[in-house]
Short mmCIF file of C-alpha atoms in Angstrom, two decimals:
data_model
loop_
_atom_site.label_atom_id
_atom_site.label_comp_id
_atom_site.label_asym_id
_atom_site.label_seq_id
_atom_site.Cartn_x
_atom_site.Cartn_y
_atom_site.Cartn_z
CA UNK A 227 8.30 -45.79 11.53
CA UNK A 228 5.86 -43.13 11.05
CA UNK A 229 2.01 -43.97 12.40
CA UNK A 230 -0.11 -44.55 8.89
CA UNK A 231 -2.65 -40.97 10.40
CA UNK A 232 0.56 -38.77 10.74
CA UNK A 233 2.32 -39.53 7.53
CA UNK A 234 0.87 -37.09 5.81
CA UNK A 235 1.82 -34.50 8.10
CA UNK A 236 5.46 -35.75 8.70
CA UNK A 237 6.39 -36.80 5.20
CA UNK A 238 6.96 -32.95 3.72
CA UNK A 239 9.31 -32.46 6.75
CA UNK A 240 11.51 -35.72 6.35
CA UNK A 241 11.54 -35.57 2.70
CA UNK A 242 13.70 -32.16 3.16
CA UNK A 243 16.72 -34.15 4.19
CA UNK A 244 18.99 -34.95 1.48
CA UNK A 245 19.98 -39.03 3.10
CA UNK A 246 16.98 -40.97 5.05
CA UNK A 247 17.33 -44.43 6.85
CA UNK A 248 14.46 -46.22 7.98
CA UNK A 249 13.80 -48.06 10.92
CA UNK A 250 10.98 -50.39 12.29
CA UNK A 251 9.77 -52.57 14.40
CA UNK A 252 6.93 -53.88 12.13
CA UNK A 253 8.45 -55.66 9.06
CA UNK A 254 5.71 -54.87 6.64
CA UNK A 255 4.72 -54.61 3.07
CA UNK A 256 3.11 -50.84 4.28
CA UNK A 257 6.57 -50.06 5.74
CA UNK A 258 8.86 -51.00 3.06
CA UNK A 259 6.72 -48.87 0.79
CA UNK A 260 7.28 -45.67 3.14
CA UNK A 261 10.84 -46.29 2.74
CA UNK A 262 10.88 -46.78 -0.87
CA UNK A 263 8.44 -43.14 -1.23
CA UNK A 264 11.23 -41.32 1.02
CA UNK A 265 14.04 -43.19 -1.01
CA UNK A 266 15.68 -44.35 1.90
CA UNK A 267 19.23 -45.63 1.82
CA UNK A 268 17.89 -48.81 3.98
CA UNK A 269 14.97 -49.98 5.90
CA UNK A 270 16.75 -51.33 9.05
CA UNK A 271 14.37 -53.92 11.70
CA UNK A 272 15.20 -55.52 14.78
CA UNK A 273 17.19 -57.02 15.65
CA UNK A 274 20.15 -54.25 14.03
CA UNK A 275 23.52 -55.60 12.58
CA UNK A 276 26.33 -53.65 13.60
CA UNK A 277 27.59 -53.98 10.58
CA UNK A 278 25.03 -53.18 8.35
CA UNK A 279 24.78 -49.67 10.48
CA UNK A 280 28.23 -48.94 9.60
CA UNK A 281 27.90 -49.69 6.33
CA UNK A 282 24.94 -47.79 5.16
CA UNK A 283 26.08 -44.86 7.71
CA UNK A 284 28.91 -44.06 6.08
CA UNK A 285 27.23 -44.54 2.49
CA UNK A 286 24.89 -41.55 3.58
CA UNK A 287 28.09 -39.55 4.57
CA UNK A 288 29.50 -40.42 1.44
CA UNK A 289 26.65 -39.52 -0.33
CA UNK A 290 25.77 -36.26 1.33
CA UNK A 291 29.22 -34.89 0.72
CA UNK A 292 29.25 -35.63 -2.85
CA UNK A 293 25.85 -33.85 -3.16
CA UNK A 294 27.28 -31.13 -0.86
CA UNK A 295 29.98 -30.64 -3.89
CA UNK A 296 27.83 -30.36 -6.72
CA UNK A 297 25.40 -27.96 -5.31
CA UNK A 298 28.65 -25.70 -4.05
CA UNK A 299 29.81 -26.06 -7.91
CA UNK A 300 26.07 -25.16 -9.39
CA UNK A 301 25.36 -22.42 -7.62
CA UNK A 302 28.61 -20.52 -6.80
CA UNK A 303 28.71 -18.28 -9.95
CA UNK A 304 26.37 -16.28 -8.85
CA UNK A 305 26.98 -12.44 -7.26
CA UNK A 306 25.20 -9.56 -6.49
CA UNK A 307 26.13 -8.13 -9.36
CA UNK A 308 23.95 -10.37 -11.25
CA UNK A 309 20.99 -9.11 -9.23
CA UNK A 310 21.38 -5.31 -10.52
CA UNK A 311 23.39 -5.96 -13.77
CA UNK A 312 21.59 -6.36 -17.38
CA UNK A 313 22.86 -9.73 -19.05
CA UNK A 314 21.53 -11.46 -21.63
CA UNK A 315 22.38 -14.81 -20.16
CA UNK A 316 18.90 -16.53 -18.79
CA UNK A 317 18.58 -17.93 -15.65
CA UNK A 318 16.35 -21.01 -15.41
CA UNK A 319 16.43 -22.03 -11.92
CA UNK A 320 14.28 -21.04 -8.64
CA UNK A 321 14.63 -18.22 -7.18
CA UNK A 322 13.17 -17.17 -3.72
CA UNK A 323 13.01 -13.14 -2.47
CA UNK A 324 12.00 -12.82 1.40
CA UNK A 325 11.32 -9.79 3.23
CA UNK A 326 10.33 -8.98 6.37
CA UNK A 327 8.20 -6.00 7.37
CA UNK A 328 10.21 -5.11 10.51
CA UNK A 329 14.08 -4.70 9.54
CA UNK A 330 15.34 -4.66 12.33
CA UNK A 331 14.21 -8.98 12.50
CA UNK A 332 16.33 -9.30 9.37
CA UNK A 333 19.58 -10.41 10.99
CA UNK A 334 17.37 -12.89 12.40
CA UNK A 335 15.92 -14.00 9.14
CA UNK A 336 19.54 -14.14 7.98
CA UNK A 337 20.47 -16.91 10.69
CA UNK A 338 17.19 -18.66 10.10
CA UNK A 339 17.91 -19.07 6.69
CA UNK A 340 21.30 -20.10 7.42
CA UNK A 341 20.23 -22.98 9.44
CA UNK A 342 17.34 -24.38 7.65
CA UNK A 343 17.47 -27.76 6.39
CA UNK A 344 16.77 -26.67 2.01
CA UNK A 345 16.83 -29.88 0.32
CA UNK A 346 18.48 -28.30 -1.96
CA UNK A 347 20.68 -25.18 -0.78
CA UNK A 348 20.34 -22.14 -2.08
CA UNK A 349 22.96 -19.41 -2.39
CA UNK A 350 21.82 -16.32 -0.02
CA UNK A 351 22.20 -12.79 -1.24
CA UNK A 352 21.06 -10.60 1.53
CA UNK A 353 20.66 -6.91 1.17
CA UNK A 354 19.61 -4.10 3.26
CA UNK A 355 16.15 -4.59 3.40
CA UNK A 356 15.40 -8.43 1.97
CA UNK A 357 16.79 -11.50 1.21
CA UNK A 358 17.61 -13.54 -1.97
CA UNK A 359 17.68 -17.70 -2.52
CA UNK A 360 19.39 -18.63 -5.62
CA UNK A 361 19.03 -22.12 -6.22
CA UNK A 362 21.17 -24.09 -8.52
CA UNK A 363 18.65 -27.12 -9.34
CA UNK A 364 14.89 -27.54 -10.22
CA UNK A 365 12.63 -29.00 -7.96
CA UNK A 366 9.01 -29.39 -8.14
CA UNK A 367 6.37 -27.41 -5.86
CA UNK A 368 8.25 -23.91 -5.47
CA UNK A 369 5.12 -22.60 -3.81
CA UNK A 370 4.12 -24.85 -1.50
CA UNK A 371 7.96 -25.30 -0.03
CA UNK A 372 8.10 -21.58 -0.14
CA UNK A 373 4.57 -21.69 2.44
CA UNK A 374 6.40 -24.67 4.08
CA UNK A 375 9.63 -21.57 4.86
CA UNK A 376 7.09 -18.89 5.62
CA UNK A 377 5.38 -21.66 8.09
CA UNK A 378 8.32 -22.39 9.61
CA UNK A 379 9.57 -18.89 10.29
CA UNK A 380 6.31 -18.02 12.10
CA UNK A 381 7.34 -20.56 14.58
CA UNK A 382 10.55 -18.73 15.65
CA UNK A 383 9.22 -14.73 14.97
CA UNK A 384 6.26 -12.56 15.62
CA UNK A 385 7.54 -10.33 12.74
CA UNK A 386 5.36 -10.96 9.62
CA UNK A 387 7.56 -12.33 6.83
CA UNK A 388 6.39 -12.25 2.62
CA UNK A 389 7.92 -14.47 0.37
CA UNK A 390 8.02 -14.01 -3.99
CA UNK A 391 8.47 -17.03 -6.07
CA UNK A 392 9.57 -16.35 -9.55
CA UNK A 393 7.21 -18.53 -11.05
CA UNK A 394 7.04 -16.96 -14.81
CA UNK A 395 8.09 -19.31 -17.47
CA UNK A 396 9.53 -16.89 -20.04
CA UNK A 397 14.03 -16.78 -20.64
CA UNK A 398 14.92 -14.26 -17.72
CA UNK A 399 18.45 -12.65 -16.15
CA UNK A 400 18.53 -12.90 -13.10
CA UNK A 401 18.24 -8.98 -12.71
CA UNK A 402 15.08 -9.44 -14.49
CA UNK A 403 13.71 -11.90 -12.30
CA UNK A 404 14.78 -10.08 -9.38
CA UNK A 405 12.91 -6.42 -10.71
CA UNK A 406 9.81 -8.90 -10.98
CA UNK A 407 10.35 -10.21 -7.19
CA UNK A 408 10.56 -7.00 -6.31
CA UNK A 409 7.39 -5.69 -7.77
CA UNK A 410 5.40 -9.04 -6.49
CA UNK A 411 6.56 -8.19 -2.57
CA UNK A 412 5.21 -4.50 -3.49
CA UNK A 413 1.53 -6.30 -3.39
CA UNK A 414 2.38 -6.57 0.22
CA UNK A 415 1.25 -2.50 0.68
CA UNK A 416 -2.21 -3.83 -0.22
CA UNK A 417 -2.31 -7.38 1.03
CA UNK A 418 -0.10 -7.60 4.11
CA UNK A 419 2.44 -9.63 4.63
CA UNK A 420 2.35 -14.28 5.70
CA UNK A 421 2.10 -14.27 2.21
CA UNK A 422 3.59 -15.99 -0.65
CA UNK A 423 3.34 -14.32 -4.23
CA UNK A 424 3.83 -15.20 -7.41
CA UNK A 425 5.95 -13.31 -10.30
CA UNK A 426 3.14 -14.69 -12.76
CA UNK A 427 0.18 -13.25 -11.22
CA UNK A 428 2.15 -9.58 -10.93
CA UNK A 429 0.52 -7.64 -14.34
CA UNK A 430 1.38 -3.73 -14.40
CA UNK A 431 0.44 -1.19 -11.98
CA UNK A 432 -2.61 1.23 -12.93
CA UNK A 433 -1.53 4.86 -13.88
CA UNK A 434 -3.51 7.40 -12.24
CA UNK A 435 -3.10 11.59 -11.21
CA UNK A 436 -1.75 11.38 -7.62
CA UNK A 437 -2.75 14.94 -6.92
CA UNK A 438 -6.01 16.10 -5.75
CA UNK A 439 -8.52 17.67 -8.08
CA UNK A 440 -9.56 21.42 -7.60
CA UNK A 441 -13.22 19.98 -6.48
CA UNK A 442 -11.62 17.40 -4.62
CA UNK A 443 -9.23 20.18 -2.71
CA UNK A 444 -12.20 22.45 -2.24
CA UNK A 445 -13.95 19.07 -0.38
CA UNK A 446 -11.22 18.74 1.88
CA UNK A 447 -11.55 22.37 2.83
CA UNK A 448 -15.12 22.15 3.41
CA UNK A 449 -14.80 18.87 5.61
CA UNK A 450 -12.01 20.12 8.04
CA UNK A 451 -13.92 23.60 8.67
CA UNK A 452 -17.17 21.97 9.18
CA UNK A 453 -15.21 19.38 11.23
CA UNK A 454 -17.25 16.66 10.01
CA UNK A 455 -15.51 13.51 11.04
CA UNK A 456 -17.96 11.02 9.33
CA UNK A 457 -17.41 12.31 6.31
CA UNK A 458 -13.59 12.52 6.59
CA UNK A 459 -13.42 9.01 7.69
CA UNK A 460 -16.23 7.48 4.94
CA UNK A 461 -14.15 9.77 2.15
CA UNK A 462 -10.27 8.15 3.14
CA UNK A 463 -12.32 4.39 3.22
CA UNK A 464 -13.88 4.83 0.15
CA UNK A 465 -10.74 5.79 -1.09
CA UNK A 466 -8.10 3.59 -0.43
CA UNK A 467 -9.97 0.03 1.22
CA UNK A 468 -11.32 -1.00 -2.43
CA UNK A 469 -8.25 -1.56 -4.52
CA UNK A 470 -8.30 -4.66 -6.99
CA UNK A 471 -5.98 -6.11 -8.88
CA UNK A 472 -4.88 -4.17 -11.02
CA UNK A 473 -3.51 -2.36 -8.32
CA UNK A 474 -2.31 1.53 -8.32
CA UNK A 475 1.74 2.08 -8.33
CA UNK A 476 2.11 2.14 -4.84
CA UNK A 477 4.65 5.53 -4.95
CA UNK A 478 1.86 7.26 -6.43
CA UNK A 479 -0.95 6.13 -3.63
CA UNK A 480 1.69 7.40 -1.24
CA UNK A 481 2.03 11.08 -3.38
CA UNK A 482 -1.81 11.16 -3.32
CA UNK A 483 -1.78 10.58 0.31
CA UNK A 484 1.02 13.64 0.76
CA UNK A 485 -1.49 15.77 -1.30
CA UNK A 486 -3.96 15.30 1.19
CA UNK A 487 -1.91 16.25 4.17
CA UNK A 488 -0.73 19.03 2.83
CA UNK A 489 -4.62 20.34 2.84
CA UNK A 490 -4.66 19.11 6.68
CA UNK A 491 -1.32 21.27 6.93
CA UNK A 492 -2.28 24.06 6.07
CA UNK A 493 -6.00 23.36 8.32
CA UNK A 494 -3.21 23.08 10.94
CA UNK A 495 -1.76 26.74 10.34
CA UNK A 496 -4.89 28.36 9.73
CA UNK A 497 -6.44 26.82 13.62
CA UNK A 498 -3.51 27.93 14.99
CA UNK A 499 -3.00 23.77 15.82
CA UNK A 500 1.07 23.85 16.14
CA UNK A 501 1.91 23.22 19.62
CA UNK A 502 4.77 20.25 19.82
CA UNK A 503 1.74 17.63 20.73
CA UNK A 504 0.59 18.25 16.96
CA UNK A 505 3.97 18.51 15.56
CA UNK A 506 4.85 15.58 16.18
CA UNK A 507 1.75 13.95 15.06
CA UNK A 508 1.79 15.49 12.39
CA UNK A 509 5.52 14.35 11.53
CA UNK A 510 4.72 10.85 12.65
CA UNK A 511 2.25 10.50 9.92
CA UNK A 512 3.80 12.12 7.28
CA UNK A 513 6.47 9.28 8.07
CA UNK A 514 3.74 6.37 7.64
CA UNK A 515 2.83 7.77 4.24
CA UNK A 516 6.23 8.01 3.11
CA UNK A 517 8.00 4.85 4.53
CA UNK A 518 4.96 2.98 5.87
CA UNK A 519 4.95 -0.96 4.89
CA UNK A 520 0.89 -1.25 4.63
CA UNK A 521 -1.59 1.27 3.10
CA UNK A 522 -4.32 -0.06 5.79
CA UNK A 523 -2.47 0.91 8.30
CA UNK A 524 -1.37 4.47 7.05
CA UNK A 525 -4.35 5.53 6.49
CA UNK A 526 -5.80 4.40 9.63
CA UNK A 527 -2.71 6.16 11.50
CA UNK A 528 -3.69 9.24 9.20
CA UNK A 529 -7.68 9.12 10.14
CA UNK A 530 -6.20 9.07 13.96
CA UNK A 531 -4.62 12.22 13.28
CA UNK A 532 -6.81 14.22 11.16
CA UNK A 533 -9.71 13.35 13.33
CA UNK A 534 -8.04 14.48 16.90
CA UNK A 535 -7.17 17.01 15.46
CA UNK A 536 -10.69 18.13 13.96
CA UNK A 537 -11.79 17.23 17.58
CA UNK A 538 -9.62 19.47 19.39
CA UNK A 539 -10.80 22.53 17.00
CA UNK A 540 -14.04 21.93 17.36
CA UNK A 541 -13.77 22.09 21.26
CA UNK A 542 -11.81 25.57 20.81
CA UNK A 543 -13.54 28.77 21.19
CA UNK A 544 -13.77 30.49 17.55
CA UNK A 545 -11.46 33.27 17.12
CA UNK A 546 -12.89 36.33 14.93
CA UNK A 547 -10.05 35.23 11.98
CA UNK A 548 -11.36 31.88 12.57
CA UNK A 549 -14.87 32.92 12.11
CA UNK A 550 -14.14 34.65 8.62
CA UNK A 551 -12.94 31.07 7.38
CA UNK A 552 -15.87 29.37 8.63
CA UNK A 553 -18.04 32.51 6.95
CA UNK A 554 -16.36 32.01 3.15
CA UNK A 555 -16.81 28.08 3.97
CA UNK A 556 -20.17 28.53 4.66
CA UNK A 557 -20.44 30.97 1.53
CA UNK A 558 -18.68 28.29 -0.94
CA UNK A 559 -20.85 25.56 -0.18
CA UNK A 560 -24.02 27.87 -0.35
CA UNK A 561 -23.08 30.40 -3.08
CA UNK A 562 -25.48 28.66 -5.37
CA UNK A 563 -28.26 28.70 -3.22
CA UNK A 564 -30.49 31.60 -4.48
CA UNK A 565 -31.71 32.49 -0.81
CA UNK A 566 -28.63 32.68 0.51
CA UNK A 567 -27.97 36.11 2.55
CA UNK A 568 -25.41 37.83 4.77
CA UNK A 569 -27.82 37.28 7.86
CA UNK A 570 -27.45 33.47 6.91
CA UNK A 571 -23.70 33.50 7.44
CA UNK A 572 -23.68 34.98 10.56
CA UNK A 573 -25.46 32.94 12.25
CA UNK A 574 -22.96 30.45 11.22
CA UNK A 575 -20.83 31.91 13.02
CA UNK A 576 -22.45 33.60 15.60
CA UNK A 577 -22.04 36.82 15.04
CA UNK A 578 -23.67 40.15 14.06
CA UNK A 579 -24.28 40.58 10.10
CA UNK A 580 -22.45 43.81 10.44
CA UNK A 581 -19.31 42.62 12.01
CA UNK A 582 -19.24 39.62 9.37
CA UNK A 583 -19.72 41.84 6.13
CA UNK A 584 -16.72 44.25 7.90
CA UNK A 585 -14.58 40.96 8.82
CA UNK A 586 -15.01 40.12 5.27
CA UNK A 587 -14.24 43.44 3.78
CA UNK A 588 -10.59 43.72 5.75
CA UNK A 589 -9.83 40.21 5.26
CA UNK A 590 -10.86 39.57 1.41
CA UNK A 591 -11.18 43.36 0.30
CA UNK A 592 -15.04 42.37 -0.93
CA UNK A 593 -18.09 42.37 0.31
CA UNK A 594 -20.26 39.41 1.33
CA UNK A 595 -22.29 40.11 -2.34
CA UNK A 596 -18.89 40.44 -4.07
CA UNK A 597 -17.86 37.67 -3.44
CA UNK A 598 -20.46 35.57 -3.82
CA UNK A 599 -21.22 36.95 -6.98
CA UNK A 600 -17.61 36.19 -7.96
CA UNK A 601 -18.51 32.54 -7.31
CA UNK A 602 -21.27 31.87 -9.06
CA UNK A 603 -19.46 33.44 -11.95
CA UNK A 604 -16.78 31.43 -11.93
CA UNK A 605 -19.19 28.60 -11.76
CA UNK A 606 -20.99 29.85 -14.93
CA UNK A 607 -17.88 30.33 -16.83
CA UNK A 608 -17.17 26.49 -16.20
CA UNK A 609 -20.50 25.41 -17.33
CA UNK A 610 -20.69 27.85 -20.32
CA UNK A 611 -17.44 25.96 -21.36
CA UNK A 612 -18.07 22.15 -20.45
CA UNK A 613 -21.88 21.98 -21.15
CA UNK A 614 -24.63 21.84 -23.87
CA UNK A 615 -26.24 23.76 -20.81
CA UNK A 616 -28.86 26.85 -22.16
CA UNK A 617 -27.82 30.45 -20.67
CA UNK A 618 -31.05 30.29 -18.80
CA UNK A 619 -30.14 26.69 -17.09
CA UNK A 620 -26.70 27.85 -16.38
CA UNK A 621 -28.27 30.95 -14.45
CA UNK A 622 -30.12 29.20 -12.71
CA UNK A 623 -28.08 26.93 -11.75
CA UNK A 624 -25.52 29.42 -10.81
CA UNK A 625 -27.73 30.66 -8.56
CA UNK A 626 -29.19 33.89 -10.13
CA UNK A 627 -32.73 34.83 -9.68
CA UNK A 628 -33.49 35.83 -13.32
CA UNK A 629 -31.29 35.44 -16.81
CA UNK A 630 -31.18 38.87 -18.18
CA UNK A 631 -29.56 40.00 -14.55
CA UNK A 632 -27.28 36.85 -14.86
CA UNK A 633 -25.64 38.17 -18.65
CA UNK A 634 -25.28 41.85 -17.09
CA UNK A 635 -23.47 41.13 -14.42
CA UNK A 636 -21.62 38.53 -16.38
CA UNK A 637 -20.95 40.79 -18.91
CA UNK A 638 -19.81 44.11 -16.18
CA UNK A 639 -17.07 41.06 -14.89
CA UNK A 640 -15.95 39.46 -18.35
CA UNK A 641 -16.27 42.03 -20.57
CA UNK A 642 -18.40 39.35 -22.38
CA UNK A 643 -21.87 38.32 -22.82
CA UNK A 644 -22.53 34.29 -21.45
CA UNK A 645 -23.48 33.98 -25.52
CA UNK A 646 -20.02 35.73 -26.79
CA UNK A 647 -17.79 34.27 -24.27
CA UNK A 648 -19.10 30.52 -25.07
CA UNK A 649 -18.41 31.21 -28.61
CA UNK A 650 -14.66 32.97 -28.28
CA UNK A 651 -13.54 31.27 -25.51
#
């Protein structure tokens, strides 16, 4: 028998075999009561009858292959079909979806299941990428024997291994169920996997636009050609490390994540950054976001990238094209400071005022007061159109010295007063 300060520990295990005989030493009141809670066929103590071994030996045989019958009969209807085919037929019984997050340990996780001792077997539908246990009976504590698999399967893999338990109580096909399995392993992009989830606590996924904003696209541009690390590094945190339940739809975190690169893309192109070192980086990560199992992990393989590559630019002397994209960088973050001037700029860049205003003038076919005028315009117009804000405010804001100079050049650009164009537009 089992010592009385390991039962506890040992009884979960035994109780997984479908016949259990007994045998002690100690012929006790405490011992025929650990029989009786593993419903043991027999408690057998010394001395042993030959007989009686025989007898209750083949009882357990006989016993184990009539249960072996009626689990082949309960759960043998089942197919794959059911799994991706609507019915209207409900399907009461357990059912158990494991994945693991390196497929090339599923054949292994295929044998494993194969082997282990269910107490009551399931039938296994394996797919490409996870496995299905269909069980034919009830049985109490889904969860915790789900842990007990997921425990188990540590023992024998370093691959990390998530299990779903449909646990909602609602009439469900078993396509049904499985679309809700499938959506409770999805929590494993947020959570990681040596987990076990449950089909009840899966609500809907949050709708949000995947694509960057115009402001938040003009950030992006600022933080690559000002190279500021930091601020790269606090902004993709801040962003994706705070998710609660209810979490995002994972396809479109991944989307948002491609709309990011793209900015670092074309960062890429403009440095000149394409040698096959930074190709292939570059690659690598774009295949994280798109088939990566953990958004912690992509986006720390992303920071990695973005981040040598901001290095490596900084270290690099500054071409003359480069300079004029650090110049209208400079000039977009500025524009609405009022004492912002040409001389400014080139010192940014380190180079004359004249040879900035003429690098400006090929490349963008304005001057440096052109264009800034064009931006604080184009920040007026916004305000004009998404604020209470007085003309006055709005000029000033803007960046413009004095109001009446604000509505005439407003007006030269538009065709519009600040006043008229608030009012038509």
């Amino acid at each position: 028998m089992i010592p009385a300060d390991k039962w506890e520990v040992i009884r979960p295990f035994i109780q997984r075999v479908s016949q259990v005989i007994v045998i002690t030493a100690e012929p006790t009141f405490q011992k025929a009561m650990q029989a009786l809670e593993l419903e043991a066929i027999n408690l057998w103590m010394k001395p042993l009858s030959l007989s009686m071994i025989r007898h209750d030996m083949q009882s357990a045989f006989r016993k184990l292959s009539n249960q072996n019958d009626v689990e082949e009969r309960t759960v043998s209807y089942v197919d794959y079909e059911s799994l991706f085919i609507e019915s209207d037929e409900a399907f009461s019984y357990p059912v158990f979806l494991l994945e693991v997050e390196d497929l090339k340990d599923l054949p292994h996780l295929r044998s494993f299941v194969k082997q282990y001792p269910f107490s009551v077997r399931p039938q296994v539908l394996s797919t490409s990428e996870r496995i299905v246990l269909v069980f034919g009976s009830h049985f109490h504590d889904e969860v915790e024997r789900a842990r007990t698999l997921l425990y188990e399967w540590s023992y024998v893999s370093h691959t990390p291994m998530a299990i779903a338990v449909h646990t909602r109580q609602q009439d469900q096909s078993l396509q049904e169920i499985y679309i809700d399995l499938i959506q409770a392993m999805e929590l494993t992009f947020f959570t990681g996997y040596n987990q076990v989830f449950e089909t009840k606590d899966v609500g809907t996924w949050r709708d949000f636009d995947p694509f960057l904003s115009v402001k938040e696209q003009n950030e992006w541009i600022d933080m690559l050609s000002e190279g500021d690390r930091h601020r790269i590094r606090r902004w993709l945190r801040t962003e994706f490390f705070a998710f609660t339940s209810p979490y995002p739809e994972p396809g479109l975190l991944r989307t948002r994540l491609t709309s990011i690169l793209a900015q670092v893309r074309r960062y890429m192109l403009k440095s000149q950054m394409t040698d096959d070192k930074y190709e292939k980086h570059y690659k690598s990560t774009f295949d994280h976001i798109l088939y990566g199992s953990n958004l912690f992990r992509i986006v720390q393989e992303m920071i990695l990238f973005i981040v040598r590559l901001v290095e490596t630019v900084n270290n690099t002397p500054v071409s003359h094209r480069d300079a004029v994209d650090h110049a209208l960088a400079f000039i977009r973050k500025e524009y609405r400071n009022k004492t912002l001037t040409l001389s400014q700029v080139a010192d940014q860049v380190q180079l004359s005022s004249a040879y900035v205003s003429d690098l400006l003038s090929k490349q963008y076919g304005r001057s440096f007061s052109e264009i800034v005028l064009n931006y604080r315009i184009t920040y007026a117009k916004e305000k004009l159109l998404s604020t209470d804000l007085s003309i006055s405010e709005i000029a000033e804001a803007a960046g413009f010295h004095q109001a009446n100079y604000f509505s005439r050049v407003f007006k030269e650009n538009i065709g519009k007063t600040p006043r008229e164009f608030r009012k038509t537009t």
